[in-house]
Coordinates of C-alpha atoms and ligand atoms in Angstrom, one line a residue:
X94 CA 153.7 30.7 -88.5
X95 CA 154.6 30.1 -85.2
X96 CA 152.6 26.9 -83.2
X97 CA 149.7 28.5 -81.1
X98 CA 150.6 28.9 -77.3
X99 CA 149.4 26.4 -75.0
X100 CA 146.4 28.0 -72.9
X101 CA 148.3 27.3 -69.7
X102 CA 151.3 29.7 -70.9
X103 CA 148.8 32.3 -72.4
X104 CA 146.9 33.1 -69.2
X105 CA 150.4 33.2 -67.6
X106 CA 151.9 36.0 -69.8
X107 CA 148.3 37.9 -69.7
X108 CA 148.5 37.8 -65.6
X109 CA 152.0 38.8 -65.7
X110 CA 151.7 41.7 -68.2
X111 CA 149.1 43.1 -66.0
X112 CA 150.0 42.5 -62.5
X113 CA 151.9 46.4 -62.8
X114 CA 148.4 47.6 -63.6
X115 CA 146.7 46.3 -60.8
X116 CA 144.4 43.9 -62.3
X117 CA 144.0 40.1 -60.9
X118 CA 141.5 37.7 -62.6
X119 CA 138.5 37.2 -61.0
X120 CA 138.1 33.6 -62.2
X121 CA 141.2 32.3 -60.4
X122 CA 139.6 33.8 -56.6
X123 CA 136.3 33.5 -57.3
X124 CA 135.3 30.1 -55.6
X125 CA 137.1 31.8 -52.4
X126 CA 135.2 35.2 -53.0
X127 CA 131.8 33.6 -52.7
X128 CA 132.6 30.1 -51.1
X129 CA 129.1 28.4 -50.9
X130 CA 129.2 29.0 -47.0
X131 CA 131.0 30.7 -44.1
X132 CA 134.4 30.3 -43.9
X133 CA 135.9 32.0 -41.1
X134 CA 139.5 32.2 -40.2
X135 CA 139.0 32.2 -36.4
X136 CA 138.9 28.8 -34.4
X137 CA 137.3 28.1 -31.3
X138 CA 139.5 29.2 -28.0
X139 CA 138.8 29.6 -24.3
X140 CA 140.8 31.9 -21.7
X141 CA 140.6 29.9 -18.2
X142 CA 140.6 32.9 -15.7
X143 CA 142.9 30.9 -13.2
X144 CA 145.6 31.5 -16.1
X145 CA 144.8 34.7 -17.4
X146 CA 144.5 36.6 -14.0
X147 CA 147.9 36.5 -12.7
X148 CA 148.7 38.2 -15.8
X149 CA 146.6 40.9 -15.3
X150 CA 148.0 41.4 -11.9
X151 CA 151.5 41.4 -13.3
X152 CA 150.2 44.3 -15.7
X153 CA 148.8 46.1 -12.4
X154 CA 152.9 45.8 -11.2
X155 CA 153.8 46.6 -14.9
X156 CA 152.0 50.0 -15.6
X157 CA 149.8 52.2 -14.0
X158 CA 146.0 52.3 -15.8
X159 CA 146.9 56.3 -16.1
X160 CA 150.1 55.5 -18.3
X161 CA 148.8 52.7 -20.1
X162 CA 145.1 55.2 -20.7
X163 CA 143.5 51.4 -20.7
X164 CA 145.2 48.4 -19.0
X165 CA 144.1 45.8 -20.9
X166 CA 145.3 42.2 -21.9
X167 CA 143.2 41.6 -25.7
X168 CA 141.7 38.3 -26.1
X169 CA 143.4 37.1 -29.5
X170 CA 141.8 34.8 -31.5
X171 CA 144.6 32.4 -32.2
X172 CA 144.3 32.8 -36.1
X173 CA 144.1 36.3 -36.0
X174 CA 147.3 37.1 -34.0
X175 CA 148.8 40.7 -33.8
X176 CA 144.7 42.3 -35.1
X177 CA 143.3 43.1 -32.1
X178 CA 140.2 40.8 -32.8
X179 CA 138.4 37.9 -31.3
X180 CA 136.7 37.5 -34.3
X181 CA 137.0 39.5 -37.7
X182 CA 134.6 42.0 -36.4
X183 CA 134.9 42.1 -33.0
X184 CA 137.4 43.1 -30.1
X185 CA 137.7 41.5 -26.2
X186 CA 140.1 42.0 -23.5
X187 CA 139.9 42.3 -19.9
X188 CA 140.9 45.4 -18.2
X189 CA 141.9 45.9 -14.7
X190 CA 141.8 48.8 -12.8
X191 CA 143.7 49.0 -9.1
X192 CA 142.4 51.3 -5.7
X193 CA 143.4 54.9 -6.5
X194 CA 143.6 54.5 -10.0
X195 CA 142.1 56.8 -12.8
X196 CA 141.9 55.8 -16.7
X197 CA 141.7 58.8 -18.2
X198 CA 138.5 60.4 -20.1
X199 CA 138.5 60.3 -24.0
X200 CA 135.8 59.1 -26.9
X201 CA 136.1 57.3 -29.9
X202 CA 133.5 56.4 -32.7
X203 CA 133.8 52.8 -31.5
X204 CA 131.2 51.3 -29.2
X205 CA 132.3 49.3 -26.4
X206 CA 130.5 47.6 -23.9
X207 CA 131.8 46.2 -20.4
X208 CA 131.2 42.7 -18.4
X209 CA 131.9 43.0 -14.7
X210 CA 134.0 40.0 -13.7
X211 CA 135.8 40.2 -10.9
X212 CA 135.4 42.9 -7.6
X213 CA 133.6 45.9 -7.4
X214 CA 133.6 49.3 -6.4
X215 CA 135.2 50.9 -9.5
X216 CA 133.0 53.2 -11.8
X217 CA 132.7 54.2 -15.5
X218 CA 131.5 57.4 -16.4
X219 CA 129.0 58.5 -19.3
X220 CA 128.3 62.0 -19.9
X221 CA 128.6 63.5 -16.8
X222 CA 127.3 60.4 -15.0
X223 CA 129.0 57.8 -12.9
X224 CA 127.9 54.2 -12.7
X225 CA 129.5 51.9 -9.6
X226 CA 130.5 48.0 -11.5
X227 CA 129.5 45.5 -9.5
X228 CA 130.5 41.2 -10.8
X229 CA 127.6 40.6 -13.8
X230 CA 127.1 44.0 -14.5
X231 CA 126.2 44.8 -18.6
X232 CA 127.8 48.6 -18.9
X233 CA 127.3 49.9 -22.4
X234 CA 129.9 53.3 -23.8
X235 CA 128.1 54.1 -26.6
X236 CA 130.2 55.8 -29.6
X237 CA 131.4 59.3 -29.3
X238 CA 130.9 59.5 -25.6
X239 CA 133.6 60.8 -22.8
X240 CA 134.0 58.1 -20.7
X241 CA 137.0 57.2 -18.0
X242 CA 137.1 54.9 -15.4
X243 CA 138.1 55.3 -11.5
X244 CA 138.5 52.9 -8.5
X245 CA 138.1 54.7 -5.1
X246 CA 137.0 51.3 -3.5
X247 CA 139.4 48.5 -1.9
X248 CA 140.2 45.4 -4.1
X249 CA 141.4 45.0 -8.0
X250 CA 138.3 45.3 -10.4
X251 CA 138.1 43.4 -13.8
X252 CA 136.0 43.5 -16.9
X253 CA 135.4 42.5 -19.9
X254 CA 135.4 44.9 -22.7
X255 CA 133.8 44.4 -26.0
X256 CA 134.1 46.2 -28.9
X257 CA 133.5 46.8 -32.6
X258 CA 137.1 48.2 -33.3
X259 CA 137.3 45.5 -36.2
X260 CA 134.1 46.6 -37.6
X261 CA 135.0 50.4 -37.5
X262 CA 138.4 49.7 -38.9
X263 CA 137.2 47.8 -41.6
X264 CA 134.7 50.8 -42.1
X265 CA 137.9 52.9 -41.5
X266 CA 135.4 55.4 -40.1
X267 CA 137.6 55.6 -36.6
X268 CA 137.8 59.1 -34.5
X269 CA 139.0 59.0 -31.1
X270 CA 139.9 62.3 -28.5
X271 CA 141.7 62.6 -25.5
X272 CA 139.9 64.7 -23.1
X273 CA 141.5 68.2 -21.3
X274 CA 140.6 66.7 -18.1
X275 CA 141.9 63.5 -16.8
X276 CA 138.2 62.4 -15.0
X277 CA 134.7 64.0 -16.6
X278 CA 132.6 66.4 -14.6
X279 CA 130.0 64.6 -12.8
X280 CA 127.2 66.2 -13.9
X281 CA 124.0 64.0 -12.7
X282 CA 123.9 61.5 -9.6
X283 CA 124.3 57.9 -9.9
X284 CA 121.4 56.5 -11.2
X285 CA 119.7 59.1 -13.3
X286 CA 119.6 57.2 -16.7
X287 CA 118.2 54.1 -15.0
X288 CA 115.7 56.2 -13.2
X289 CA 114.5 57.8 -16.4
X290 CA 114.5 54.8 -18.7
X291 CA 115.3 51.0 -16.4
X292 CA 111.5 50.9 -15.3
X293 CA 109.6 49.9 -18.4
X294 CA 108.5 53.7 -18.6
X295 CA 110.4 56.6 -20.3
X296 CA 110.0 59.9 -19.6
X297 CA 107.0 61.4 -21.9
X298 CA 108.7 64.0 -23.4
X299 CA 112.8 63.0 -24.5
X300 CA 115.4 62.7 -27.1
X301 CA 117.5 59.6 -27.3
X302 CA 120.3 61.0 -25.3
X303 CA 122.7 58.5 -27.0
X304 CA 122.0 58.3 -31.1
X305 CA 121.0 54.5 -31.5
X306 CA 122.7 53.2 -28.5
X307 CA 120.4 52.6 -25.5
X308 CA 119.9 55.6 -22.9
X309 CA 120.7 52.7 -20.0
X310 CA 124.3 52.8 -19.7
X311 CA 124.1 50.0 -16.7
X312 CA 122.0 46.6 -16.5
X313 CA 122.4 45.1 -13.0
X314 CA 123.4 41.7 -12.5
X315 CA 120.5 41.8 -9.9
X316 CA 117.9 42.3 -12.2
X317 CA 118.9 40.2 -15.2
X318 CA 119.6 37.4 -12.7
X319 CA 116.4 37.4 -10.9
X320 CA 114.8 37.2 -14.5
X321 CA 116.4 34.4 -15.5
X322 CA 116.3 32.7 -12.2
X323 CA 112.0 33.4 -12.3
X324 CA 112.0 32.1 -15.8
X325 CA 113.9 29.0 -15.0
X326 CA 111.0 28.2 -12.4
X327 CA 108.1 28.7 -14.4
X328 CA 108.8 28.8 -18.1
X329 CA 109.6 26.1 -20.8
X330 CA 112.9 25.7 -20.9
X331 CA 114.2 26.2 -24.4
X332 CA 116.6 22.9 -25.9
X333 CA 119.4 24.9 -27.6
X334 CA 120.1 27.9 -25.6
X335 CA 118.4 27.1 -22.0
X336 CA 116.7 30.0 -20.7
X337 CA 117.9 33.0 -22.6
X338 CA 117.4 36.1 -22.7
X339 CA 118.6 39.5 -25.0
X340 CA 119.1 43.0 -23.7
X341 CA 117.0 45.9 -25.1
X342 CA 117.0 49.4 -25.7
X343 CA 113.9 50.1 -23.8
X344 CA 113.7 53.3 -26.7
X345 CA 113.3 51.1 -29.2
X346 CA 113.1 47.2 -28.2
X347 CA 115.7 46.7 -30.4
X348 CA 119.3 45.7 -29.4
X349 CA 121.2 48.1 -26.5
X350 CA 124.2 49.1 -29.4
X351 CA 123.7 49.4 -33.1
X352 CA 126.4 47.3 -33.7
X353 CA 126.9 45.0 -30.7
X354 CA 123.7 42.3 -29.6
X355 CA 124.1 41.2 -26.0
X356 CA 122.7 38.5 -23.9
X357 CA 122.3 36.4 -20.8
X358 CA 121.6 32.6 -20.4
X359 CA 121.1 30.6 -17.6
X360 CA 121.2 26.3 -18.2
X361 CA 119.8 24.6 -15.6
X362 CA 121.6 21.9 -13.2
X363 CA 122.0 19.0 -15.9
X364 CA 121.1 20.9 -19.0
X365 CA 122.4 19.1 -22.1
X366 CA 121.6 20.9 -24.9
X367 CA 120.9 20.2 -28.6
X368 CA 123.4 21.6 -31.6
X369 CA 123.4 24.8 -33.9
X370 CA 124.9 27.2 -35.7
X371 CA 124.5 31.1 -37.1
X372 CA 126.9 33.3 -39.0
X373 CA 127.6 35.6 -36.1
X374 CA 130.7 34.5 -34.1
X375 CA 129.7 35.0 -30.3
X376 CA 132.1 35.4 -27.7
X377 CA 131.1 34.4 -23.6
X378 CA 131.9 35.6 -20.6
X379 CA 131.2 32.8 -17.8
X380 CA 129.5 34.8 -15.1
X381 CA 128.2 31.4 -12.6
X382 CA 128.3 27.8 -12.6
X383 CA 130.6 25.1 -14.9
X384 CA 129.8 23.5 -17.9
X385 CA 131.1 22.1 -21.0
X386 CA 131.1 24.0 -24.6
X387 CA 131.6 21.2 -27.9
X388 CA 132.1 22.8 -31.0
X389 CA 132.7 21.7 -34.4
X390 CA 133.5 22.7 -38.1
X391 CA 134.3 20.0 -40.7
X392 CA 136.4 17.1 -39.4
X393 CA 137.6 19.2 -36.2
X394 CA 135.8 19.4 -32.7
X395 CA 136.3 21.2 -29.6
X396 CA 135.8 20.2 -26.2
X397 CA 135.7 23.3 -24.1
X398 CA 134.7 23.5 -20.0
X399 CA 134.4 26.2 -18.4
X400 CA 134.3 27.7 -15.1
X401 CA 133.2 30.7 -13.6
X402 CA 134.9 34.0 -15.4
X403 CA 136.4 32.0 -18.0
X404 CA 135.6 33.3 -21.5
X405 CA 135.4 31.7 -24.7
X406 CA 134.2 32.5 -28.4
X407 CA 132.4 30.5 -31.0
X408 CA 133.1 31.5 -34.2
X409 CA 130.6 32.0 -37.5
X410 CA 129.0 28.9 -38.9
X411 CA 130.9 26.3 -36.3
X412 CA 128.4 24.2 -34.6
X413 CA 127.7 24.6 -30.8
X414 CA 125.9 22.3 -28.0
X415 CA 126.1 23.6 -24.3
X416 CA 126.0 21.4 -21.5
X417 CA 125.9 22.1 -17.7
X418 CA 126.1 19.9 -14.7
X419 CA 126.2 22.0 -11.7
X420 CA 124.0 24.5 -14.2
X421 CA 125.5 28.4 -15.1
X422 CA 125.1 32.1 -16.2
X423 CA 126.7 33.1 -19.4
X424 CA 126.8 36.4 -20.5
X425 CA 127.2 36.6 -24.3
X426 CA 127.8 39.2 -27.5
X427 CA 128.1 39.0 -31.1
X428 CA 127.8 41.1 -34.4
X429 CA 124.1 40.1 -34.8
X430 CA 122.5 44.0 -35.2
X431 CA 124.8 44.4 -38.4
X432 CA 124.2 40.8 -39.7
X433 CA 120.3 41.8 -39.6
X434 CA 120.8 45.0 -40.8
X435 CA 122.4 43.6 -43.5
X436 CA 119.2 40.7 -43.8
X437 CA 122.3 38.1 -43.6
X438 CA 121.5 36.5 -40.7
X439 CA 121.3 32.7 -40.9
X440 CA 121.0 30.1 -37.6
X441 CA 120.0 26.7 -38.2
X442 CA 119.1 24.9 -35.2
X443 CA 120.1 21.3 -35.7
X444 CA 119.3 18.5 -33.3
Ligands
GTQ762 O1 137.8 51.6 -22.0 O2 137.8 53.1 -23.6 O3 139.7 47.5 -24.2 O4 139.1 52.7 -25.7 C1 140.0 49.2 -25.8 C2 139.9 50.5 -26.2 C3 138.9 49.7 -23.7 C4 138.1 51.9 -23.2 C5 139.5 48.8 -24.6 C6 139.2 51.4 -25.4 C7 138.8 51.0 -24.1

């Protein structure tokens, strides 16, 4: 009788004889499978404008918006290099668009929003309707929509995009068409959908033009500013996030984009704020003002200052304090509408 094989040698030979059938055991991923909390991948990273923009400009020499469809440089997150992803669900880059230039009209089930940071005068149109970017502009392209861009102004205009591309290709539930025409028809004047539904009235009798995305396709700087610039007067100012507030589907008071939450902070001159953390990795755009971002997971911390239309991102479950001398505007999205939808999101406010 031959000696019994040690255990060691025995769950070898059973892994090898069914690796050709596609099996792995569970019990040697498991702990990694469900880890007892987030885990991400991504690390903390900031883009200092002053060294991203003369890349961008280089692009603008490089190709024309037209040939490239959308001239874009994607902010990578550093551990996910060559995925198109600031974090694991979502997309950013910052697209420029020069005088005389057209990026052309298409749609695609993805969702993208845009962040006005530099010059103005360009437009993005939505169904038939044209909205002018101006800096601190919240532009939402809801999924499925034509949409192209145009610049008939004078200087360069930049903006951040943001999009759920990761989501959607981890759903793989992507479509995307290139319009017959190179710009939409213009089919309402500028300011129709903000008319109808940017008031705090809707019209009486409607259907949600856009599915689950909000019917407002632009949110002035001028407006969201003014709110936060009243609230910083005359309301508590809150320790972790300053004064902060989200953007709504006025349809539904729930978040502008099914998949996307946005929102807008202002810290006040000297703000120091207190620590947390939640699962959904946020990324910033830097719209006024300096400050200083720590952030920290395990035995590693962060030390980030920014300036004005730098962008950053703070990944899931890494803990974050803001502080601001001078005080700032940040401009802010993150995954949170699926997290909820999914009853998995966590933040613990820690002090
Ligand atoms: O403007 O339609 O940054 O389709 C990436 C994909 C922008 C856009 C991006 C896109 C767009």
């Amino acid at each position: 009788m031959n000696a019994p094989l040690p255990t060691r040698q025995i769950r070898e030979q059973l892994y090898r004889d069914m690796e050709p059938h596609n099996l792995t055991p569970l019990w040697e991923v498991l702990h990694a499978l469900v880890p007892p909390r987030p885990n991400t991948p991504c690390v903390p990273a900031l883009w200092r404008y002053e060294e991203v923009r003369p890349f961008l400009m280089r692009a603008g020499e490089a190709i024309t918006a037209e040939e490239a469809v959308r001239r874009v440089l994607i902010l990578e997150n550093p551990k996910l290099r060559g995925q198109s992803a600031i974090t694991q669900s979502l997309y950013a880059g910052l697209q420029l668009i020069l005088p005389g230039e057209v990026a052309p009209s298409h749609r695609h089930t993805q969702g993208a929003l845009r962040f006005i940071v530099e010059g103005s005068g360009a437009y993005t149109a939505v169904d038939g309707e044209r909205t002018t970017m101006r800096p601190g502009d919240f532009i939402i392209t809801p999924s499925w929509t034509w949409h192209d861009h145009g610049h008939e102004a004078e200087e360069p205009v930049v903006w951040l995009d943001g999009l759920d591309i990761p989501m959607i290709r981890f759903f793989d539930a992507g479509f995307a068409q290139n319009d017959a025409a190179r710009s939409q028809q213009v089919t309402r004047p500028e300011g129709t959908s903000f008319a109808r539904y940017g008031h705090n009235m809707v019209p009486v009798r409607h259907d949600p033009p856009f599915g689950q995305t909000s019917p407002i396709f632009s949110y002035p700087y001028e407006r969201s500013r003014e709110a936060l610039h009243e609230l910083e007067r005359h309301a508590p100012v809150d320790a972790w996030d300053g004064c902060k507030l989200r953007y709504v589907n006025p349809l539904t008071g729930g978040w502008p984009m099914p998949t996307i939450a946005t929102f807008m902070q202002r810290l006040p001159a000297g703000f120091a704020g207190q620590p947390w953390r939640q699962t959904d990795g946020a990324v910033y755009s830097v719209a006024e003002g300096e400050g200083e971002v720590e952030i920290s997971a395990g035995e590693q911390t962060w030390h980030l200052r920014f300036r004005p239309r730098d962008h950053f991102v703070i990944p899931s479950w890494h803990t974050a304090r803001l502080t601001s001398g001078t005080g700032c505007v940040l401009f802010s999205f993150s995954d949170r509408p699926v997290h909820q939808a999914l009853g998995i999101h966590t933040e613990e406010r820690l002090s």
